[in-house]
XYZ file of C-alpha atoms in Angstrom:
540
model
C -1.619 21.571 23.373
C -2.539 22.562 19.883
C -5.396 21.556 17.651
C -3.908 19.111 14.445
C -4.942 20.531 11.424
C -5.991 17.112 9.502
C -5.452 18.754 6.139
C -2.180 18.745 7.191
C 1.445 19.647 5.555
C 3.834 17.585 6.447
C 5.200 20.321 9.118
C 2.181 22.657 9.606
C -0.062 22.158 12.932
C -2.818 24.150 12.865
C -6.517 24.495 14.390
C -9.258 22.987 12.365
C -12.961 22.391 13.071
C -14.722 19.631 10.857
C -18.241 18.251 9.989
C -19.428 14.892 9.931
C -20.478 15.350 6.231
C -16.551 15.111 5.505
C -17.000 11.237 5.726
C -20.058 10.209 3.478
C -20.750 10.671 -0.688
C -21.482 13.574 -1.786
C -24.568 13.292 -4.407
C -24.562 15.984 -6.591
C -28.077 18.252 -6.753
C -30.592 16.408 -9.351
C -28.973 13.232 -9.525
C -31.357 10.688 -9.615
C -30.108 7.672 -7.237
C -30.953 3.826 -8.397
C -33.663 1.704 -6.431
C -30.652 -0.342 -6.057
C -27.691 0.566 -4.567
C -25.052 -2.419 -4.975
C -21.308 -2.293 -6.276
C -19.574 -5.210 -7.948
C -15.850 -4.763 -7.903
C -12.736 -6.690 -9.286
C -10.598 -7.327 -6.683
C -7.491 -8.938 -8.717
C -6.588 -12.077 -6.340
C -8.049 -13.330 -3.052
C -6.809 -11.660 -0.225
C -4.226 -13.425 1.751
C -5.753 -11.980 5.129
C -8.844 -9.626 6.484
C -7.221 -9.404 9.909
C -5.879 -5.427 9.839
C -3.231 -6.507 11.728
C -1.657 -9.364 9.661
C -3.032 -7.999 6.014
C -0.490 -7.207 3.579
C -0.930 -6.071 0.001
C -3.419 -4.212 -2.080
C -6.523 -7.254 -2.184
C -6.484 -7.298 1.329
C -6.256 -3.321 1.709
C -9.095 -2.479 -0.412
C -11.667 -4.473 1.539
C -10.215 -3.958 4.904
C -11.029 0.083 4.173
C -14.358 -0.498 3.907
C -15.207 -2.997 7.365
C -12.710 -1.044 9.323
C -12.147 2.785 10.471
C -8.777 4.114 11.943
C -8.825 7.204 14.165
C -8.875 9.104 11.001
C -9.081 8.315 7.119
C -9.067 10.193 3.872
C -11.612 11.867 1.556
C -12.086 11.635 -1.769
C -8.620 13.372 -2.546
C -6.841 12.045 -0.001
C -6.960 14.368 2.645
C -6.246 13.459 6.313
C -9.575 13.702 7.679
C -11.124 12.484 11.614
C -12.775 8.898 11.420
C -13.309 7.113 14.992
C -11.420 10.333 16.669
C -13.621 13.046 16.205
C -10.811 16.164 17.300
C -7.042 15.366 18.680
C -4.199 17.349 20.326
C -0.582 17.602 19.907
C 1.773 18.711 22.969
C 4.380 21.131 22.027
C 7.276 19.003 21.371
C 5.082 16.601 18.707
C 5.742 13.770 20.576
C 2.413 13.303 22.727
C -0.537 12.996 20.616
C -3.890 12.819 22.111
C -7.313 11.530 20.765
C -10.764 11.610 21.603
C -13.186 9.105 20.202
C -16.886 9.874 19.156
C -19.179 9.439 21.370
C -21.454 7.634 18.478
C -18.420 5.286 17.443
C -19.801 2.037 17.888
C -19.085 -1.500 16.409
C -21.385 -3.679 14.368
C -22.701 -5.970 17.242
C -23.662 -2.483 18.932
C -20.853 -2.476 21.732
C -19.161 0.981 21.829
C -15.630 1.579 20.373
C -13.779 2.726 22.952
C -9.715 4.155 23.393
C -8.858 0.202 24.945
C -9.908 -0.910 21.347
C -7.131 0.918 19.920
C -4.292 0.144 22.602
C -5.701 -3.701 22.368
C -5.031 -3.233 18.663
C -1.657 -1.227 18.431
C -0.660 -3.913 21.254
C -1.696 -6.443 18.978
C 0.538 -4.911 16.137
C 3.908 -5.195 17.945
C 2.736 -8.772 20.076
C 5.687 -11.331 18.286
C 2.346 -13.755 18.829
C 0.681 -12.113 16.251
C 3.197 -12.393 13.917
C 2.626 -9.374 11.681
C 4.662 -8.821 8.624
C 3.675 -5.328 9.149
C 4.603 -4.717 13.076
C 7.727 -2.779 11.082
C 4.751 0.158 10.784
C 4.854 0.549 14.350
C 8.260 1.073 14.033
C 8.085 3.930 11.724
C 6.597 6.653 13.922
C 9.121 5.502 16.914
C 5.752 5.336 19.347
C 7.803 4.248 22.473
C 8.793 0.411 22.935
C 7.625 -0.571 19.542
C 11.453 -1.893 18.929
C 12.108 -3.358 21.668
C 8.901 -5.449 21.895
C 8.881 -6.569 18.315
C 12.613 -8.076 19.294
C 10.651 -9.832 22.228
C 13.052 -8.022 24.506
C 9.834 -5.815 26.631
C 6.672 -7.288 27.554
C 3.357 -5.660 25.284
C 2.185 -3.761 27.920
C 5.193 -1.579 28.006
C 4.002 -0.047 24.511
C 3.763 3.955 24.008
C -0.307 3.942 24.146
C -2.824 4.161 26.796
C -6.198 4.453 27.404
C -6.561 8.079 29.532
C -10.377 7.084 29.461
C -12.670 5.484 27.444
C -13.165 8.015 24.993
C -9.525 9.381 25.191
C -6.693 7.535 23.185
C -2.694 8.639 23.778
C 0.087 7.880 21.531
C 3.733 8.835 22.704
C 6.397 8.790 20.368
C 10.231 8.920 20.623
C 10.846 10.987 18.547
C 8.726 14.059 16.874
C 8.015 11.974 13.502
C 6.474 15.015 11.405
C 4.289 12.458 9.158
C 2.860 10.620 12.228
C -1.285 11.660 11.762
C -1.262 10.482 7.815
C 0.294 7.237 8.673
C -3.154 6.786 11.424
C -5.559 5.823 8.266
C -3.425 2.067 7.466
C -5.065 -1.098 7.946
C -2.125 -1.888 10.657
C -3.298 0.497 13.066
C -7.504 -0.358 12.861
C -8.823 -1.034 16.327
C -9.947 -4.734 16.303
C -12.614 -6.212 18.912
C -10.934 -8.334 21.809
C -14.013 -10.426 22.792
C -14.156 -11.630 19.740
C -10.208 -12.504 18.957
C -10.749 -14.076 22.372
C -13.479 -16.403 21.386
C -12.780 -17.372 17.567
C -8.820 -16.778 17.595
C -8.017 -17.320 13.748
C -11.711 -17.790 12.639
C -12.575 -14.243 14.209
C -12.773 -13.185 10.262
C -15.735 -14.960 9.402
C -18.666 -14.205 8.182
C -21.351 -14.360 11.499
C -17.981 -14.200 13.373
C -16.525 -10.725 12.330
C -17.302 -7.775 14.530
C -16.233 -4.334 12.903
C -16.756 -0.765 13.059
C -16.437 0.773 9.402
C -19.132 1.497 7.277
C -19.786 -2.058 6.507
C -19.708 -5.526 7.856
C -18.571 -8.848 6.148
C -22.226 -10.880 5.135
C -19.907 -13.827 2.801
C -16.365 -14.763 2.301
C -16.483 -17.850 -0.724
C -12.756 -18.176 -1.017
C -11.408 -17.295 -4.530
C -14.971 -16.396 -5.480
C -16.351 -13.640 -3.631
C -16.529 -11.093 -0.731
C -20.188 -9.313 -0.046
C -20.262 -6.501 2.133
C -23.503 -5.129 3.631
C -23.909 -1.525 5.204
C -23.595 -1.385 8.870
C -26.364 0.259 10.340
C -24.157 1.005 13.722
C -21.445 3.172 12.195
C -21.056 6.382 13.062
C -22.025 8.081 9.835
C -24.435 5.639 8.273
C -27.163 7.559 7.588
C -24.474 9.411 5.204
C -23.824 6.335 3.393
C -25.596 5.241 -0.026
C -24.571 2.237 -1.405
C -26.217 -0.725 0.359
C -23.505 -3.843 -0.729
C -20.182 -4.380 -2.539
C -19.100 -7.436 -3.863
C -15.359 -8.075 -4.664
C -14.381 -10.662 -7.130
C -10.955 -12.190 -7.072
C -10.350 -11.969 -11.284
C -6.698 -12.816 -11.439
C -7.553 -13.120 -15.260
C -7.165 -9.211 -16.686
C -8.656 -10.680 -19.895
C -11.579 -12.215 -17.865
C -12.512 -9.527 -15.632
C -13.040 -7.359 -18.511
C -15.760 -9.874 -20.087
C -17.438 -9.583 -16.971
C -17.073 -6.330 -17.372
C -18.654 -5.473 -20.460
C -20.775 -8.739 -19.790
C -22.254 -6.011 -16.596
C -21.644 -8.515 -13.421
C -18.809 -5.890 -12.933
C -19.182 -2.473 -12.445
C -15.380 -1.395 -11.466
C -12.284 -3.133 -13.157
C -9.183 -3.984 -11.106
C -6.733 -2.977 -14.156
C -7.119 -2.899 -17.951
C -5.449 -5.731 -20.071
C -2.834 -3.851 -21.630
C -3.540 -5.099 -24.971
C -7.316 -4.114 -25.070
C -6.154 -0.105 -23.643
C -6.423 1.444 -26.664
C -8.880 -0.015 -27.967
C -11.222 1.277 -24.987
C -9.631 4.462 -25.084
C -11.218 4.640 -28.394
C -14.768 2.601 -27.778
C -15.794 4.063 -24.328
C -13.174 6.775 -23.412
C -15.191 8.106 -20.238
C -15.646 4.601 -18.698
C -11.635 4.790 -18.427
C -10.339 6.345 -15.370
C -6.732 6.480 -15.457
C -5.108 8.498 -12.797
C -1.514 8.914 -10.492
C -0.392 6.130 -7.878
C 1.795 6.237 -5.044
C 3.821 3.489 -6.190
C 7.044 2.076 -8.158
C 7.240 -1.313 -9.891
C 10.585 -2.919 -9.465
C 12.738 -6.011 -9.467
C 14.057 -6.480 -5.839
C 17.545 -8.900 -5.545
C 18.113 -11.217 -2.747
C 21.240 -9.703 -2.175
C 21.974 -12.591 0.399
C 22.724 -15.218 -2.290
C 25.571 -15.105 -4.589
C 26.315 -13.245 -6.974
C 22.865 -11.451 -6.572
C 25.419 -9.611 -2.868
C 27.288 -8.770 -5.745
C 26.452 -4.708 -6.505
C 28.068 -5.086 -10.073
C 25.639 -8.148 -10.995
C 22.424 -5.709 -9.495
C 23.274 -2.979 -11.212
C 24.342 -4.758 -14.550
C 20.564 -6.561 -14.782
C 18.723 -3.208 -13.881
C 20.817 -0.917 -16.482
C 20.019 -3.351 -19.258
C 16.042 -2.669 -18.539
C 14.689 -0.756 -20.913
C 12.504 1.377 -18.832
C 11.249 3.740 -22.192
C 10.267 0.401 -24.128
C 8.364 -1.112 -20.916
C 6.244 1.650 -20.361
C 5.470 2.852 -24.039
C 5.181 -0.243 -25.797
C 4.284 -3.101 -23.264
C 2.473 -1.131 -20.778
C 1.245 2.062 -22.859
C -1.594 3.441 -19.913
C 0.287 6.518 -18.849
C 3.156 5.083 -16.571
C 6.289 6.758 -16.739
C 10.080 5.073 -16.204
C 11.406 4.708 -12.999
C 14.879 5.521 -11.446
C 14.162 5.956 -8.310
C 12.092 3.975 -5.094
C 10.326 7.073 -4.753
C 7.680 8.229 -7.505
C 7.250 11.865 -8.342
C 3.082 11.677 -7.225
C 4.725 11.798 -3.745
C 3.592 14.690 -2.082
C 6.869 16.870 -1.885
C 9.643 14.645 -3.148
C 11.830 16.089 -5.777
C 14.373 13.362 -7.313
C 17.799 13.347 -7.258
C 20.032 13.758 -10.761
C 21.461 10.121 -11.015
C 23.935 9.880 -13.761
C 22.087 6.663 -15.119
C 18.940 8.047 -15.773
C 20.503 10.273 -18.547
C 22.328 7.918 -20.309
C 20.704 6.171 -23.660
C 19.772 2.260 -23.881
C 22.213 1.589 -25.794
C 24.902 3.300 -23.478
C 23.191 1.205 -20.368
C 23.923 -1.790 -22.088
C 27.698 -0.796 -22.688
C 27.941 -0.306 -19.108
C 25.505 -3.592 -18.047
C 27.769 -5.757 -19.972
C 31.612 -4.732 -18.801
C 29.588 -5.047 -15.141
C 29.089 -8.482 -15.502
C 32.695 -8.929 -17.511
C 34.274 -7.274 -14.226
C 32.045 -9.705 -11.589
C 32.983 -12.949 -14.107
C 30.234 -13.567 -16.431
C 30.503 -13.532 -20.507
C 29.064 -15.646 -22.836
C 31.059 -18.404 -22.021
C 30.126 -18.224 -18.354
C 26.436 -17.030 -18.553
C 25.016 -15.653 -15.485
C 21.806 -17.753 -14.520
C 18.849 -16.146 -13.372
C 15.727 -17.012 -11.622
C 12.462 -14.508 -12.013
C 9.942 -14.770 -9.315
C 6.320 -13.255 -10.574
C 3.099 -13.832 -9.116
C 0.422 -14.591 -11.405
C -1.291 -11.478 -13.251
C -1.129 -11.696 -17.365
C 0.591 -8.122 -17.259
C 3.537 -9.332 -14.865
C 4.350 -12.414 -17.420
C 4.304 -9.910 -19.653
C 6.795 -7.917 -18.407
C 9.120 -10.804 -17.621
C 9.088 -12.348 -21.033
C 10.289 -8.547 -22.328
C 13.141 -8.127 -19.743
C 14.726 -11.484 -20.078
C 14.417 -11.064 -23.598
C 16.605 -7.348 -22.747
C 18.829 -9.452 -20.482
C 19.764 -11.822 -23.349
C 22.017 -9.947 -25.167
C 23.831 -10.070 -22.333
C 24.169 -13.560 -21.765
C 22.306 -13.465 -19.235
C 19.910 -17.061 -18.694
C 16.397 -16.331 -17.259
C 13.768 -18.943 -15.915
C 10.517 -17.706 -15.173
C 8.900 -18.774 -12.161
C 5.180 -18.092 -11.348
C 3.399 -18.216 -8.412
C -0.030 -18.181 -6.823
C -0.723 -14.581 -4.216
C -0.268 -16.521 -1.150
C 2.697 -18.894 -2.036
C 4.541 -15.471 -3.979
C 4.313 -13.664 -0.552
C 5.571 -16.559 1.541
C 8.339 -17.506 -0.996
C 9.810 -13.411 -0.713
C 8.902 -13.230 3.093
C 11.108 -16.800 3.479
C 13.975 -15.512 0.697
C 13.211 -18.171 -1.428
C 13.785 -15.961 -4.669
C 17.041 -14.757 -6.563
C 14.983 -12.087 -8.387
C 11.397 -11.483 -7.718
C 8.804 -8.787 -8.824
C 7.974 -6.515 -6.242
C 5.577 -3.398 -6.227
C 5.429 -0.849 -3.294
C 2.156 1.141 -2.585
C 3.005 3.973 -0.261
C 1.189 3.576 2.983
C 0.941 6.957 3.312
C 1.701 10.060 1.106
C 5.600 10.766 1.743
C 9.091 9.691 1.066
C 9.565 7.984 3.491
C 6.687 5.234 3.176
C 8.803 4.427 0.255
C 12.742 4.486 1.417
C 12.320 2.916 4.622
C 11.579 0.025 2.453
C 15.263 -0.965 2.448
C 16.785 0.154 5.871
C 17.544 -2.825 7.520
C 15.512 -4.065 10.058
C 12.281 -3.440 7.810
C 9.706 -6.789 7.797
C 9.034 -6.583 4.452
C 12.632 -5.934 3.202
C 12.630 -9.432 1.609
C 15.997 -9.052 -0.810
C 17.733 -8.347 2.977
C 19.754 -5.543 1.761
C 21.601 -3.732 4.505
C 23.419 -0.422 4.562
C 24.358 1.635 8.122
C 24.941 4.776 5.874
C 20.901 4.435 4.278
C 19.856 3.384 7.699
C 21.451 6.308 9.428
C 20.486 8.885 6.838
C 16.388 7.313 7.410
C 16.903 7.159 11.251
C 17.678 10.974 10.932
C 15.301 12.572 8.688
C 12.202 11.557 11.067
C 13.735 14.007 13.599
C 14.207 17.151 11.533
C 11.230 19.357 11.241
C 12.437 21.246 7.937
C 10.790 19.814 4.592
C 13.597 21.524 2.957
C 16.276 19.207 4.935
C 14.170 16.009 5.100
C 13.848 16.507 1.005
C 17.783 16.351 1.046
C 18.054 13.439 2.935
C 15.392 11.790 0.672
C 17.975 12.616 -2.304
C 21.020 11.554 -0.240
C 18.777 7.962 0.533
C 18.142 7.863 -3.078
C 21.564 8.094 -4.900
C 22.710 5.322 -1.936
C 20.276 3.247 -3.360
C 21.392 4.061 -7.354
C 24.492 3.191 -5.790
C 24.020 0.191 -4.263
C 21.437 -1.170 -6.861
C 19.141 -3.440 -4.185
C 16.190 -3.191 -6.118
C 15.571 -2.079 -9.664
C 12.836 0.382 -10.368
C 11.137 -0.244 -13.429
C 7.777 2.051 -13.640
C 5.664 4.577 -11.530
C 2.506 3.120 -11.128
C -0.488 4.660 -12.528
C -3.755 3.919 -11.640
C -5.976 2.769 -14.710
C -9.871 0.926 -14.717
C -12.958 0.705 -15.597
C -16.002 2.006 -14.298
C -19.727 1.972 -15.020
C -20.935 5.473 -15.840
C -23.666 4.903 -13.632
C -21.121 4.896 -10.627
C -20.558 8.647 -9.280
C -18.227 9.882 -6.671
C -15.285 7.993 -7.863
C -11.811 9.394 -6.379
C -9.885 10.808 -9.459
C -7.781 12.759 -7.045
C -6.585 10.361 -3.920
C -3.090 8.718 -5.302
C -2.893 6.490 -2.482
C -6.416 4.623 -4.820
C -7.882 4.001 -1.280
C -11.573 3.951 -2.539
C -14.187 4.121 0.182
C -17.288 3.043 -0.762
C -19.022 4.938 1.488
C -18.098 7.763 -0.863
C -19.614 5.828 -3.781
C -23.086 5.623 -5.390
C -24.987 5.000 -7.880
C -27.303 6.995 -10.766
C -29.952 6.029 -12.360
C -29.247 6.253 -16.207
């Protein structure tokens, strides 16, 4: 057996020792802390769930990383560090992982966190009765029998996990997936308190019912108003936590959020309104935090609905999007045009040389027009498109801009706006033609982006299916060479460019406003995981 390095590269394994202070707010010497340690964050929209095995989307995940903690977690730079597991070992064939749970790990009600809690959570994630939209996440690392259980072919207790004893948890993989440890920081793999779920059922996530194991507990949840978390005295490293209370506000209007920030009601925004970015950059540049983000904004085509089952139509609509105009004039916050699903911020990813990425927009428009004509569309027989997006000012601006870009092709666009939960349901049920999409990597590796378009992926809402693409992604999970894996990812991106099941538009950046008194803000975590346990409020 060999110790697994927490700050690991994809294929490197080595010994390492970690201090308890790795998971803590690092307050610089000489800093005077404010008497009141409270934080108020804008969170974009109301989370659809606070159940780790059921949550999907950034709003819910933002809250859950404060409420719960997995076997591993991240530091402010996005590096893997021990969480509920103080150490772990991996077998020589890289298929058996053994985790030692901290003796000091406790639930918020004082119960010890045990290996059995992780067995229960992992099994719950794949159990068809849970109906988790993230069940597919357990298939990616090839945990023994995960796929068969999800399909209902094997019982839940055959999943390749077991509690060796109360404090020793094992996971067995079918293949030596090199990035498995990175995946453990995701909410789907967080433990949950079995007795609480069995007692309250779906109501277990309500205040007063929820039992969690993270740095904070759920104090209040007023739907569409606020979620309030308070410090968890039973968290294993609570003595290093500084902020006592954090409040999440679901403010869908970016302008309203900005106004509340200016009024001192919000300490950290979720975004910055596009039309205010330049003026804010001039007036309060030190409060603007813009960092790379592990994600891509795209439009997804429902490949099961004609005419979007025709690659010519999909490519035409994609080619006609002026990505430079979107990033420079509609957005203007440092976003980059996207021609691949995988953004350049992903560790170890080198994009392929895609011919269409080198063409001028006029050349792309000419190709788009020709493709639509070949598919039977023209000014006299226009293509009609319904474009679905969820409520947010910036989504609306982009949708309007792109509908104007399609207009010269004779395309007639109907914009359809839905609230977050309804939007998610429509996509999941395939009730759309073209839909706004945004995918943030669940771990810092290209497979976290590319797996989205594999045939059986639970979030492949457009139902794209390619045997060639699936085979390449399956092979990528077995190779041990970083170079060979990178080449496979290039091939996968080339297939997506040929079939165009989605139209990549831009690579995300994170831009938000942060009050000067908020210390510890992570500027180097490309996954934008902000752990309140690492923040503090300064006295100015």
